[in-house]
Amino acid sequence: MEPIRDIEEAIRKKLHVTAGSTLHDRVLARIRHAQEQYDETTPALTEPVTRRTIMKSPIVKFAAAVVVIVSILGGVTFWPGRGSKNAKWWLGPPAAWGQEIMDSLEKVKTLVYRQRFVFVRPYGSTHVSGSWERCYEAKDMSRKDAYYDSDLVGIQYNIPDGNNTIRYDVSFEYQCFTTVMYEGGAHGHDPVKLLRFYVGLLDKADRVLGTEMFEGRKCVGFEISADKYGNNPKEWIDRIWFDVATKLPVRIEKHNRPATDHPEQTFTFIQDQFEYYVELPVDMFTPQIPEGFVNTHPDNIRAERERQEKGEMVFADMPAGLKDEIVAALKEVKTAIYREGSMVVYLSRYVWRQDTYSEEGKLRKTEWFAIEKEDMGETSWDFNDKNYRLTQTIVNFENSSYTQAVHGANSHPQHPMDSILLLAGYVDLADRMLGNTNIEGIECFGLELSAKKYGTNPDGMLHRLWFNVETKLPVRMEFEWLRDDGKKSVMVKDHFDWNAELPADIFTPQIPPDFTFVEPDRM
Amino acid sequence: MLEDELLKWKFKRGSNEALTCIYEKYLEPMLTLAMGLLNDADAAEDVVQDVFVSFVKSRHNFRMWGSLSGYLATSVVNRVRDHQRRLRRQACRDTERRIAAEPARPDQAVILSEQAKLLTQAVAGLPDEQREVVLLRLKAGMKFRDIAKLQQTSINTVLSRYRYGLERLRSMLDGEVKEWNR
């Protein structure tokens, strides 16, 4: 063994290449050149940005926090049963096998898992949030690393200090930190409290979901309404998935949670990637605050940045409840037809179609979109990102070709109703009312909404929206923005026909027999 | 770790300073890895440059799970494999020209100690898979599990490759290494 260690040491310490200054400067120059070229060719932002704002919205964060608090306070219980020797142990009564899981959990001293959000919209689209957290739990202390996509944006530490707990929040995004002391909060943190809570609930489960593969493991799922463990609406549904072999939790889903102030969507909160028995080094829980970070709350810096980026914003005095009325009316819509520029859009739940015409009125292209989900329930709480499929079929009449692409849950075209509902969700933040007018023979009220209200968008990017006074459904929607040459562009959605009777086959792709298939990226 | 996370975050937001810091920090480790895998200073420089250029171009949409060093090391290995595939394709018709090009250019600035040269040559004598495992483990600090993923094989195979690689190096270097480590 000795010589092998020598070799390892030699390669570690002696095998080293030094870059001379010529090479160093030459490669660096080429990299900088590449960067300059790349920066020049990266297209400027031309569409409204919504993603980050939605995720960073304090409202959504609050809603998420509420769910976390509910879950922690509510606790959960599992059921292991009679069937510990049975291949399908979960079919036995929980009392028979629940204790086995409890016993396993007692041995767990640390826990690592991920938590994230999926936003679910009533017309079938989903949006997996770019914000997620990796949680590290140990006895009496915890750490939560917050990410946006692959970027670490902050770390929260909960560390005992005598009989108290100190919470450190370090924000890399805003280069600041805060500390808060919770008196008497030490020595109360139990890494598996949440899991024990769910195990304890299993005898109250509404149904067994059968088996599914998650993270390469065969799991069995149980479903329980949140009203079984607290004063929660029964539409709040939780699902807990256990590894069939180890009986340890693999995935916890909390469905159909409302996003406060955003009635146009709900969200699903998912905890997964559980790791048990992980050795967590003590220094993981030593707060690290990079030099130069200021001691202030990120909200202060965020507000200042927003003020600098967006300038002052104006808000109209909107009638109370108007937003809810508009959103409620939209959510009742079964079908619709409308025009958007040179395109006619037909839609229903989970399907839509877009016909694009030339200036001469000739049909150039038809696109069909169909969403398939595990469960087509009205509330969409049966969202399961594994089984989400959106099939897009495009027929191009100009070159007699067609193609088909299949999209997953993480990235897919959005249902047209999503953008309409998104704007409806911001009606209460409108800049000003436009007064009543008659459009297409319909009495309408109008409002103007700056795109700054939902994202980091420039001045001059705004929406003008007119709604039917009676039905509260949109009649005309204008999106205006300033082009690079300073001229205004306007995209209009109009000629809305809500709940229109549509031909039965309008959402069935029709591919002419002599058309040739092309790969999606060549279309 | 924290420093790298901060560098990634700043880099993604367009910080030239962060890119320079990443470059300064990882140029030599990457060069060492590429040199160890290729035993060709010109090619190693090209590989490292390509990796950095590609890194820059992916700034707006790259998704980097795990460590920056692991990401860069994996990128180097993938580029080296591409390079070797190209070389194999060219081998028959182009051997003479390639050999003629291999001696260092006048402005070549890769500096190796005598010991490093000897080690590089010994490592070059290993089969590709063993060489990758040994260098990724010892020079890039990658976990065997991650190397197995990169090589699309089992962790046991990777452990065997590591073991065989070291045995082979030991027999090639004979008593040299013991002398250095005194």
PDB file of N, CA, C and O in Angstrom, chain A residues 1 3-4 6-8 10-12 14-20 23-24 26-28 30-32 35 38-39 132 149-152 172-173 288, chain B residues 2 6 9 12-13 16 19-20 23-24 28 32 45 49 52 56-57 59-60 64-65 105 107 109-111 115 120 139 162 166 169-170 177-178 181:
ATOM      1  N   MET A   1       0.815  -1.215   0.000  1.00  0.00           N
ATOM      2  CA  MET A   1       0.000   0.000   0.000  1.00  0.00           C
ATOM      3  C   MET A   1       0.848   1.265   0.000  1.00  0.00           C
ATOM      4  O   MET A   1       0.480   2.274  -0.562  1.00  0.00           O
ATOM      5  N   PRO A   3       3.674   2.225  -1.507  1.00  0.00           N
ATOM      6  CA  PRO A   3       4.055   2.855  -2.776  1.00  0.00           C
ATOM      7  C   PRO A   3       2.877   3.515  -3.472  1.00  0.00           C
ATOM      8  O   PRO A   3       3.040   4.548  -4.115  1.00  0.00           O
ATOM      9  N   ILE A   4       1.683   2.904  -3.340  1.00  0.00           N
ATOM     10  CA  ILE A   4       0.520   3.500  -3.985  1.00  0.00           C
ATOM     11  C   ILE A   4       0.255   4.883  -3.411  1.00  0.00           C
ATOM     12  O   ILE A   4       0.003   5.845  -4.127  1.00  0.00           O
ATOM     13  N   ASP A   6       2.393   6.789  -2.194  1.00  0.00           N
ATOM     14  CA  ASP A   6       3.445   7.660  -2.703  1.00  0.00           C
ATOM     15  C   ASP A   6       3.064   8.206  -4.073  1.00  0.00           C
ATOM     16  O   ASP A   6       3.249   9.380  -4.367  1.00  0.00           O
ATOM     17  N   ILE A   7       2.558   7.304  -4.884  1.00  0.00           N
ATOM     18  CA  ILE A   7       2.159   7.730  -6.233  1.00  0.00           C
ATOM     19  C   ILE A   7       1.051   8.773  -6.148  1.00  0.00           C
ATOM     20  O   ILE A   7       1.089   9.800  -6.834  1.00  0.00           O
ATOM     21  N   GLU A   8       0.078   8.504  -5.305  1.00  0.00           N
ATOM     22  CA  GLU A   8      -1.038   9.460  -5.170  1.00  0.00           C
ATOM     23  C   GLU A   8      -0.516  10.830  -4.737  1.00  0.00           C
ATOM     24  O   GLU A   8      -0.902  11.862  -5.303  1.00  0.00           O
ATOM     25  N   ALA A  10       2.483  12.002  -5.089  1.00  0.00           N
ATOM     26  CA  ALA A  10       3.314  12.604  -6.135  1.00  0.00           C
ATOM     27  C   ALA A  10       2.445  13.275  -7.189  1.00  0.00           C
ATOM     28  O   ALA A  10       2.730  14.403  -7.616  1.00  0.00           O
ATOM     29  N   ILE A  11       1.375  12.589  -7.599  1.00  0.00           N
ATOM     30  CA  ILE A  11       0.526  13.192  -8.640  1.00  0.00           C
ATOM     31  C   ILE A  11      -0.180  14.420  -8.085  1.00  0.00           C
ATOM     32  O   ILE A  11      -0.273  15.453  -8.749  1.00  0.00           O
ATOM     33  N   ARG A  12      -0.633  14.303  -6.844  1.00  0.00           N
ATOM     34  CA  ARG A  12      -1.315  15.464  -6.250  1.00  0.00           C
ATOM     35  C   ARG A  12      -0.386  16.674  -6.165  1.00  0.00           C
ATOM     36  O   ARG A  12      -0.762  17.785  -6.502  1.00  0.00           O
ATOM     37  N   LYS A  14       3.166  16.951  -7.187  1.00  0.00           N
ATOM     38  CA  LYS A  14       4.265  17.249  -8.120  1.00  0.00           C
ATOM     39  C   LYS A  14       3.819  17.430  -9.570  1.00  0.00           C
ATOM     40  O   LYS A  14       4.520  18.043 -10.357  1.00  0.00           O
ATOM     41  N   LEU A  15       2.680  16.814  -9.907  1.00  0.00           N
ATOM     42  CA  LEU A  15       2.216  16.958 -11.294  1.00  0.00           C
ATOM     43  C   LEU A  15       1.460  18.271 -11.411  1.00  0.00           C
ATOM     44  O   LEU A  15       0.269  18.367 -11.087  1.00  0.00           O
ATOM     45  N   HIS A  16       2.177  19.281 -11.805  1.00  0.00           N
ATOM     46  CA  HIS A  16       1.542  20.586 -11.922  1.00  0.00           C
ATOM     47  C   HIS A  16       2.120  21.319 -13.122  1.00  0.00           C
ATOM     48  O   HIS A  16       3.324  21.342 -13.321  1.00  0.00           O
ATOM     49  N   VAL A  17       1.226  21.878 -13.909  1.00  0.00           N
ATOM     50  CA  VAL A  17       1.665  22.657 -15.064  1.00  0.00           C
ATOM     51  C   VAL A  17       1.496  24.130 -14.731  1.00  0.00           C
ATOM     52  O   VAL A  17       0.441  24.548 -14.264  1.00  0.00           O
ATOM     53  N   THR A  18       2.537  24.885 -14.965  1.00  0.00           N
ATOM     54  CA  THR A  18       2.457  26.333 -14.743  1.00  0.00           C
ATOM     55  C   THR A  18       2.249  27.015 -16.088  1.00  0.00           C
ATOM     56  O   THR A  18       2.924  26.680 -17.061  1.00  0.00           O
ATOM     57  N   ALA A  19       1.319  27.932 -16.116  1.00  0.00           N
ATOM     58  CA  ALA A  19       1.101  28.683 -17.351  1.00  0.00           C
ATOM     59  C   ALA A  19       2.025  29.883 -17.346  1.00  0.00           C
ATOM     60  O   ALA A  19       1.958  30.709 -16.433  1.00  0.00           O
ATOM     61  N   GLY A  20       2.887  29.965 -18.336  1.00  0.00           N
ATOM     62  CA  GLY A  20       3.755  31.132 -18.449  1.00  0.00           C
ATOM     63  C   GLY A  20       2.920  32.352 -18.797  1.00  0.00           C
ATOM     64  O   GLY A  20       1.759  32.242 -19.202  1.00  0.00           O
ATOM     65  N   LEU A  23       1.292  32.414 -22.407  1.00  0.00           N
ATOM     66  CA  LEU A  23       0.081  31.596 -22.569  1.00  0.00           C
ATOM     67  C   LEU A  23      -1.074  32.219 -21.794  1.00  0.00           C
ATOM     68  O   LEU A  23      -2.187  32.346 -22.304  1.00  0.00           O
ATOM     69  N   HIS A  24      -0.788  32.613 -20.579  1.00  0.00           N
ATOM     70  CA  HIS A  24      -1.826  33.200 -19.720  1.00  0.00           C
ATOM     71  C   HIS A  24      -2.520  34.358 -20.433  1.00  0.00           C
ATOM     72  O   HIS A  24      -3.740  34.414 -20.535  1.00  0.00           O
ATOM     73  N   ARG A  26      -2.357  35.201 -23.652  1.00  0.00           N
ATOM     74  CA  ARG A  26      -2.922  34.855 -24.959  1.00  0.00           C
ATOM     75  C   ARG A  26      -4.324  34.253 -24.798  1.00  0.00           C
ATOM     76  O   ARG A  26      -5.279  34.672 -25.448  1.00  0.00           O
ATOM     77  N   VAL A  27      -4.429  33.278 -23.898  1.00  0.00           N
ATOM     78  CA  VAL A  27      -5.738  32.623 -23.722  1.00  0.00           C
ATOM     79  C   VAL A  27      -6.751  33.606 -23.154  1.00  0.00           C
ATOM     80  O   VAL A  27      -7.897  33.672 -23.609  1.00  0.00           O
ATOM     81  N   LEU A  28      -6.310  34.416 -22.197  1.00  0.00           N
ATOM     82  CA  LEU A  28      -7.240  35.387 -21.603  1.00  0.00           C
ATOM     83  C   LEU A  28      -7.744  36.363 -22.659  1.00  0.00           C
ATOM     84  O   LEU A  28      -8.934  36.702 -22.691  1.00  0.00           O
ATOM     85  N   ARG A  30      -8.103  35.813 -25.828  1.00  0.00           N
ATOM     86  CA  ARG A  30      -9.072  35.134 -26.707  1.00  0.00           C
ATOM     87  C   ARG A  30     -10.430  34.981 -26.011  1.00  0.00           C
ATOM     88  O   ARG A  30     -11.482  35.099 -26.631  1.00  0.00           O
ATOM     89  N   ILE A  31     -10.373  34.698 -24.729  1.00  0.00           N
ATOM     90  CA  ILE A  31     -11.629  34.535 -23.985  1.00  0.00           C
ATOM     91  C   ILE A  31     -12.382  35.862 -23.931  1.00  0.00           C
ATOM     92  O   ILE A  31     -13.592  35.927 -24.151  1.00  0.00           O
ATOM     93  N   ARG A  32     -11.640  36.924 -23.685  1.00  0.00           N
ATOM     94  CA  ARG A  32     -12.298  38.247 -23.614  1.00  0.00           C
ATOM     95  C   ARG A  32     -12.871  38.634 -24.969  1.00  0.00           C
ATOM     96  O   ARG A  32     -13.951  39.206 -25.064  1.00  0.00           O
ATOM     97  N   GLN A  35     -15.969  36.833 -25.398  1.00  0.00           N
ATOM     98  CA  GLN A  35     -17.021  37.407 -24.558  1.00  0.00           C
ATOM     99  C   GLN A  35     -17.600  38.670 -25.198  1.00  0.00           C
ATOM    100  O   GLN A  35     -18.806  38.861 -25.231  1.00  0.00           O
ATOM    101  N   TYR A  38     -19.742  37.716 -28.045  1.00  0.00           N
ATOM    102  CA  TYR A  38     -20.970  37.085 -27.581  1.00  0.00           C
ATOM    103  C   TYR A  38     -21.939  38.142 -27.056  1.00  0.00           C
ATOM    104  O   TYR A  38     -23.126  38.131 -27.357  1.00  0.00           O
ATOM    105  N   ASP A  39     -21.394  39.092 -26.277  1.00  0.00           N
ATOM    106  CA  ASP A  39     -22.251  40.141 -25.729  1.00  0.00           C
ATOM    107  C   ASP A  39     -22.904  40.952 -26.831  1.00  0.00           C
ATOM    108  O   ASP A  39     -24.043  41.368 -26.732  1.00  0.00           O
ATOM    109  N   TRP A 132     -35.777  27.429  -5.772  1.00  0.00           N
ATOM    110  CA  TRP A 132     -35.881  26.193  -4.999  1.00  0.00           C
ATOM    111  C   TRP A 132     -34.870  26.233  -3.857  1.00  0.00           C
ATOM    112  O   TRP A 132     -34.012  27.119  -3.830  1.00  0.00           O
ATOM    113  N   ASP A 149     -32.589  28.772 -10.328  1.00  0.00           N
ATOM    114  CA  ASP A 149     -31.987  27.858 -11.297  1.00  0.00           C
ATOM    115  C   ASP A 149     -30.751  27.228 -10.653  1.00  0.00           C
ATOM    116  O   ASP A 149     -30.864  26.622  -9.619  1.00  0.00           O
ATOM    117  N   SER A 150     -29.578  27.453 -11.233  1.00  0.00           N
ATOM    118  CA  SER A 150     -28.400  26.832 -10.637  1.00  0.00           C
ATOM    119  C   SER A 150     -27.614  27.796  -9.762  1.00  0.00           C
ATOM    120  O   SER A 150     -26.548  27.465  -9.271  1.00  0.00           O
ATOM    121  N   ASP A 151     -28.127  29.002  -9.576  1.00  0.00           N
ATOM    122  CA  ASP A 151     -27.381  30.010  -8.811  1.00  0.00           C
ATOM    123  C   ASP A 151     -27.778  29.991  -7.347  1.00  0.00           C
ATOM    124  O   ASP A 151     -28.963  30.068  -7.012  1.00  0.00           O
ATOM    125  N   LEU A 152     -26.778  29.964  -6.500  1.00  0.00           N
ATOM    126  CA  LEU A 152     -27.037  30.103  -5.074  1.00  0.00           C
ATOM    127  C   LEU A 152     -27.322  31.574  -4.801  1.00  0.00           C
ATOM    128  O   LEU A 152     -26.478  32.435  -5.043  1.00  0.00           O
ATOM    129  N   PHE A 172     -26.896  36.544  -1.348  1.00  0.00           N
ATOM    130  CA  PHE A 172     -25.849  36.830  -2.338  1.00  0.00           C
ATOM    131  C   PHE A 172     -26.396  37.727  -3.432  1.00  0.00           C
ATOM    132  O   PHE A 172     -25.683  38.499  -4.051  1.00  0.00           O
ATOM    133  N   GLU A 173     -27.697  37.584  -3.669  1.00  0.00           N
ATOM    134  CA  GLU A 173     -28.322  38.375  -4.712  1.00  0.00           C
ATOM    135  C   GLU A 173     -28.241  39.864  -4.370  1.00  0.00           C
ATOM    136  O   GLU A 173     -27.983  40.694  -5.224  1.00  0.00           O
ATOM    137  N   GLN A 288     -21.407  31.973   7.214  1.00  0.00           N
ATOM    138  CA  GLN A 288     -20.328  32.654   6.494  1.00  0.00           C
ATOM    139  C   GLN A 288     -20.910  33.886   5.819  1.00  0.00           C
ATOM    140  O   GLN A 288     -21.799  33.763   4.982  1.00  0.00           O
TER     141      GLN A 288
ATOM    142  N   LEU B   2     -18.021  28.476  -1.148  1.00  0.00           N
ATOM    143  CA  LEU B   2     -18.823  29.691  -1.118  1.00  0.00           C
ATOM    144  C   LEU B   2     -18.274  30.710  -2.115  1.00  0.00           C
ATOM    145  O   LEU B   2     -19.023  31.370  -2.821  1.00  0.00           O
ATOM    146  N   LEU B   6     -20.281  32.360  -5.325  1.00  0.00           N
ATOM    147  CA  LEU B   6     -20.369  33.800  -5.539  1.00  0.00           C
ATOM    148  C   LEU B   6     -19.822  34.170  -6.921  1.00  0.00           C
ATOM    149  O   LEU B   6     -20.397  34.981  -7.644  1.00  0.00           O
ATOM    150  N   TRP B   9     -22.314  33.196  -9.556  1.00  0.00           N
ATOM    151  CA  TRP B   9     -23.454  34.111  -9.537  1.00  0.00           C
ATOM    152  C   TRP B   9     -23.107  35.429 -10.227  1.00  0.00           C
ATOM    153  O   TRP B   9     -23.853  35.942 -11.050  1.00  0.00           O
ATOM    154  N   LYS B  12     -22.524  34.964 -14.045  1.00  0.00           N
ATOM    155  CA  LYS B  12     -23.757  34.828 -14.814  1.00  0.00           C
ATOM    156  C   LYS B  12     -24.412  36.185 -15.047  1.00  0.00           C
ATOM    157  O   LYS B  12     -25.145  36.378 -16.002  1.00  0.00           O
ATOM    158  N   ARG B  13     -24.140  37.099 -14.142  1.00  0.00           N
ATOM    159  CA  ARG B  13     -24.696  38.431 -14.309  1.00  0.00           C
ATOM    160  C   ARG B  13     -23.760  39.364 -15.061  1.00  0.00           C
ATOM    161  O   ARG B  13     -23.887  40.579 -15.010  1.00  0.00           O
ATOM    162  N   ASN B  16     -17.125  40.837 -15.566  1.00  0.00           N
ATOM    163  CA  ASN B  16     -15.828  40.493 -16.151  1.00  0.00           C
ATOM    164  C   ASN B  16     -14.820  40.143 -15.064  1.00  0.00           C
ATOM    165  O   ASN B  16     -13.945  39.310 -15.247  1.00  0.00           O
ATOM    166  N   LEU B  19     -15.251  36.595 -14.152  1.00  0.00           N
ATOM    167  CA  LEU B  19     -14.674  35.711 -15.171  1.00  0.00           C
ATOM    168  C   LEU B  19     -13.153  35.657 -15.020  1.00  0.00           C
ATOM    169  O   LEU B  19     -12.548  34.580 -15.086  1.00  0.00           O
ATOM    170  N   THR B  20     -12.556  36.806 -14.786  1.00  0.00           N
ATOM    171  CA  THR B  20     -11.097  36.841 -14.623  1.00  0.00           C
ATOM    172  C   THR B  20     -10.674  36.032 -13.392  1.00  0.00           C
ATOM    173  O   THR B  20      -9.693  35.290 -13.430  1.00  0.00           O
ATOM    174  N   TYR B  23     -10.880  32.468 -14.198  1.00  0.00           N
ATOM    175  CA  TYR B  23      -9.757  32.141 -15.081  1.00  0.00           C
ATOM    176  C   TYR B  23      -8.465  31.982 -14.283  1.00  0.00           C
ATOM    177  O   TYR B  23      -7.743  31.000 -14.419  1.00  0.00           O
ATOM    178  N   GLU B  24      -8.188  32.959 -13.432  1.00  0.00           N
ATOM    179  CA  GLU B  24      -6.946  32.920 -12.651  1.00  0.00           C
ATOM    180  C   GLU B  24      -6.923  31.689 -11.746  1.00  0.00           C
ATOM    181  O   GLU B  24      -5.890  31.062 -11.550  1.00  0.00           O
ATOM    182  N   GLU B  28      -4.535  26.999 -14.378  1.00  0.00           N
ATOM    183  CA  GLU B  28      -3.462  26.002 -14.212  1.00  0.00           C
ATOM    184  C   GLU B  28      -3.992  24.619 -13.853  1.00  0.00           C
ATOM    185  O   GLU B  28      -3.523  23.624 -14.415  1.00  0.00           O
ATOM    186  N   THR B  32      -3.193  21.599 -16.272  1.00  0.00           N
ATOM    187  CA  THR B  32      -2.545  20.398 -15.750  1.00  0.00           C
ATOM    188  C   THR B  32      -3.353  19.156 -16.130  1.00  0.00           C
ATOM    189  O   THR B  32      -2.802  18.139 -16.575  1.00  0.00           O
ATOM    190  N   GLU B  45      -3.484  23.590 -24.421  1.00  0.00           N
ATOM    191  CA  GLU B  45      -3.848  25.011 -24.432  1.00  0.00           C
ATOM    192  C   GLU B  45      -5.150  25.219 -25.220  1.00  0.00           C
ATOM    193  O   GLU B  45      -6.047  25.949 -24.786  1.00  0.00           O
ATOM    194  N   GLN B  49      -8.599  26.653 -23.695  1.00  0.00           N
ATOM    195  CA  GLN B  49      -9.192  27.851 -24.298  1.00  0.00           C
ATOM    196  C   GLN B  49     -10.624  27.572 -24.763  1.00  0.00           C
ATOM    197  O   GLN B  49     -11.533  28.357 -24.514  1.00  0.00           O
ATOM    198  N   PHE B  52     -13.047  27.486 -21.851  1.00  0.00           N
ATOM    199  CA  PHE B  52     -13.375  28.814 -21.325  1.00  0.00           C
ATOM    200  C   PHE B  52     -14.294  29.583 -22.286  1.00  0.00           C
ATOM    201  O   PHE B  52     -15.229  30.251 -21.858  1.00  0.00           O
ATOM    202  N   VAL B  56     -17.956  30.964 -21.467  1.00  0.00           N
ATOM    203  CA  VAL B  56     -18.399  32.351 -21.637  1.00  0.00           C
ATOM    204  C   VAL B  56     -19.692  32.401 -22.449  1.00  0.00           C
ATOM    205  O   VAL B  56     -20.634  33.106 -22.110  1.00  0.00           O
ATOM    206  N   LYS B  57     -19.735  31.602 -23.508  1.00  0.00           N
ATOM    207  CA  LYS B  57     -20.904  31.651 -24.394  1.00  0.00           C
ATOM    208  C   LYS B  57     -22.159  31.095 -23.732  1.00  0.00           C
ATOM    209  O   LYS B  57     -23.264  31.371 -24.173  1.00  0.00           O
ATOM    210  N   ARG B  59     -23.008  31.716 -20.787  1.00  0.00           N
ATOM    211  CA  ARG B  59     -23.239  32.497 -19.571  1.00  0.00           C
ATOM    212  C   ARG B  59     -24.727  32.704 -19.265  1.00  0.00           C
ATOM    213  O   ARG B  59     -25.157  32.569 -18.136  1.00  0.00           O
ATOM    214  N   HIS B  60     -25.501  33.018 -20.296  1.00  0.00           N
ATOM    215  CA  HIS B  60     -26.890  33.377 -20.022  1.00  0.00           C
ATOM    216  C   HIS B  60     -27.783  32.186 -19.734  1.00  0.00           C
ATOM    217  O   HIS B  60     -28.856  32.339 -19.185  1.00  0.00           O
ATOM    218  N   MET B  64     -25.489  25.041 -13.893  1.00  0.00           N
ATOM    219  CA  MET B  64     -24.377  24.322 -13.318  1.00  0.00           C
ATOM    220  C   MET B  64     -24.774  23.767 -11.965  1.00  0.00           C
ATOM    221  O   MET B  64     -24.944  24.498 -11.001  1.00  0.00           O
ATOM    222  N   TRP B  65     -25.010  22.483 -11.920  1.00  0.00           N
ATOM    223  CA  TRP B  65     -25.319  21.851 -10.656  1.00  0.00           C
ATOM    224  C   TRP B  65     -23.994  21.339 -10.103  1.00  0.00           C
ATOM    225  O   TRP B  65     -23.185  20.788 -10.802  1.00  0.00           O
ATOM    226  N   ARG B 105       6.194  25.387 -29.659  1.00  0.00           N
ATOM    227  CA  ARG B 105       6.397  26.608 -30.443  1.00  0.00           C
ATOM    228  C   ARG B 105       7.364  27.508 -29.680  1.00  0.00           C
ATOM    229  O   ARG B 105       7.527  27.378 -28.467  1.00  0.00           O
ATOM    230  N   ASP B 107       6.896  30.406 -28.748  1.00  0.00           N
ATOM    231  CA  ASP B 107       6.221  31.163 -27.697  1.00  0.00           C
ATOM    232  C   ASP B 107       5.496  30.253 -26.704  1.00  0.00           C
ATOM    233  O   ASP B 107       4.690  30.698 -25.913  1.00  0.00           O
ATOM    234  N   ALA B 109       4.465  28.413 -23.600  1.00  0.00           N
ATOM    235  CA  ALA B 109       4.720  28.911 -22.245  1.00  0.00           C
ATOM    236  C   ALA B 109       4.177  27.972 -21.175  1.00  0.00           C
ATOM    237  O   ALA B 109       3.812  28.393 -20.109  1.00  0.00           O
ATOM    238  N   VAL B 110       4.112  26.691 -21.506  1.00  0.00           N
ATOM    239  CA  VAL B 110       3.720  25.718 -20.492  1.00  0.00           C
ATOM    240  C   VAL B 110       4.980  25.251 -19.790  1.00  0.00           C
ATOM    241  O   VAL B 110       5.919  24.793 -20.421  1.00  0.00           O
ATOM    242  N   ILE B 111       4.995  25.424 -18.496  1.00  0.00           N
ATOM    243  CA  ILE B 111       6.216  25.130 -17.757  1.00  0.00           C
ATOM    244  C   ILE B 111       5.997  23.925 -16.853  1.00  0.00           C
ATOM    245  O   ILE B 111       5.062  23.921 -16.042  1.00  0.00           O
ATOM    246  N   GLN B 115      10.154  16.669 -12.562  1.00  0.00           N
ATOM    247  CA  GLN B 115       9.293  15.646 -11.959  1.00  0.00           C
ATOM    248  C   GLN B 115       7.929  15.615 -12.649  1.00  0.00           C
ATOM    249  O   GLN B 115       7.377  14.555 -12.931  1.00  0.00           O
ATOM    250  N   THR B 120       3.985  13.218 -16.148  1.00  0.00           N
ATOM    251  CA  THR B 120       3.099  13.387 -17.300  1.00  0.00           C
ATOM    252  C   THR B 120       3.331  12.273 -18.314  1.00  0.00           C
ATOM    253  O   THR B 120       2.380  11.705 -18.868  1.00  0.00           O
ATOM    254  N   LYS B 139      -6.222  15.112  -9.442  1.00  0.00           N
ATOM    255  CA  LYS B 139      -5.961  16.505  -9.793  1.00  0.00           C
ATOM    256  C   LYS B 139      -7.229  17.371  -9.749  1.00  0.00           C
ATOM    257  O   LYS B 139      -7.143  18.559  -9.481  1.00  0.00           O
ATOM    258  N   TYR B 162      -8.895   2.920 -11.266  1.00  0.00           N
ATOM    259  CA  TYR B 162      -8.020   3.738 -10.430  1.00  0.00           C
ATOM    260  C   TYR B 162      -6.891   2.883  -9.866  1.00  0.00           C
ATOM    261  O   TYR B 162      -5.714   3.230  -9.944  1.00  0.00           O
ATOM    262  N   LEU B 166      -2.894   3.178 -10.815  1.00  0.00           N
ATOM    263  CA  LEU B 166      -1.827   3.479  -9.859  1.00  0.00           C
ATOM    264  C   LEU B 166      -0.763   2.384  -9.843  1.00  0.00           C
ATOM    265  O   LEU B 166       0.439   2.667  -9.774  1.00  0.00           O
ATOM    266  N   LEU B 169       1.387   2.882 -12.827  1.00  0.00           N
ATOM    267  CA  LEU B 169       2.278   4.039 -12.657  1.00  0.00           C
ATOM    268  C   LEU B 169       3.437   3.672 -11.736  1.00  0.00           C
ATOM    269  O   LEU B 169       4.578   4.065 -11.963  1.00  0.00           O
ATOM    270  N   ARG B 170       3.099   2.927 -10.704  1.00  0.00           N
ATOM    271  CA  ARG B 170       4.147   2.548  -9.743  1.00  0.00           C
ATOM    272  C   ARG B 170       5.223   1.723 -10.432  1.00  0.00           C
ATOM    273  O   ARG B 170       6.413   1.947 -10.255  1.00  0.00           O
ATOM    274  N   VAL B 177       9.416   7.960  -7.306  1.00  0.00           N
ATOM    275  CA  VAL B 177       8.448   8.692  -6.495  1.00  0.00           C
ATOM    276  C   VAL B 177       8.822   8.715  -5.031  1.00  0.00           C
ATOM    277  O   VAL B 177       8.722   9.735  -4.351  1.00  0.00           O
ATOM    278  N   LYS B 178       9.281   7.572  -4.561  1.00  0.00           N
ATOM    279  CA  LYS B 178       9.660   7.506  -3.146  1.00  0.00           C
ATOM    280  C   LYS B 178      10.730   8.542  -2.835  1.00  0.00           C
ATOM    281  O   LYS B 178      10.730   9.166  -1.787  1.00  0.00           O
ATOM    282  N   ASN B 181       9.259  12.049  -2.468  1.00  0.00           N
ATOM    283  CA  ASN B 181       8.412  12.290  -1.305  1.00  0.00           C
ATOM    284  C   ASN B 181       9.185  12.327   0.018  1.00  0.00           C
ATOM    285  O   ASN B 181       8.591  12.517   1.064  1.00  0.00           O
TER     286      ASN B 181
END
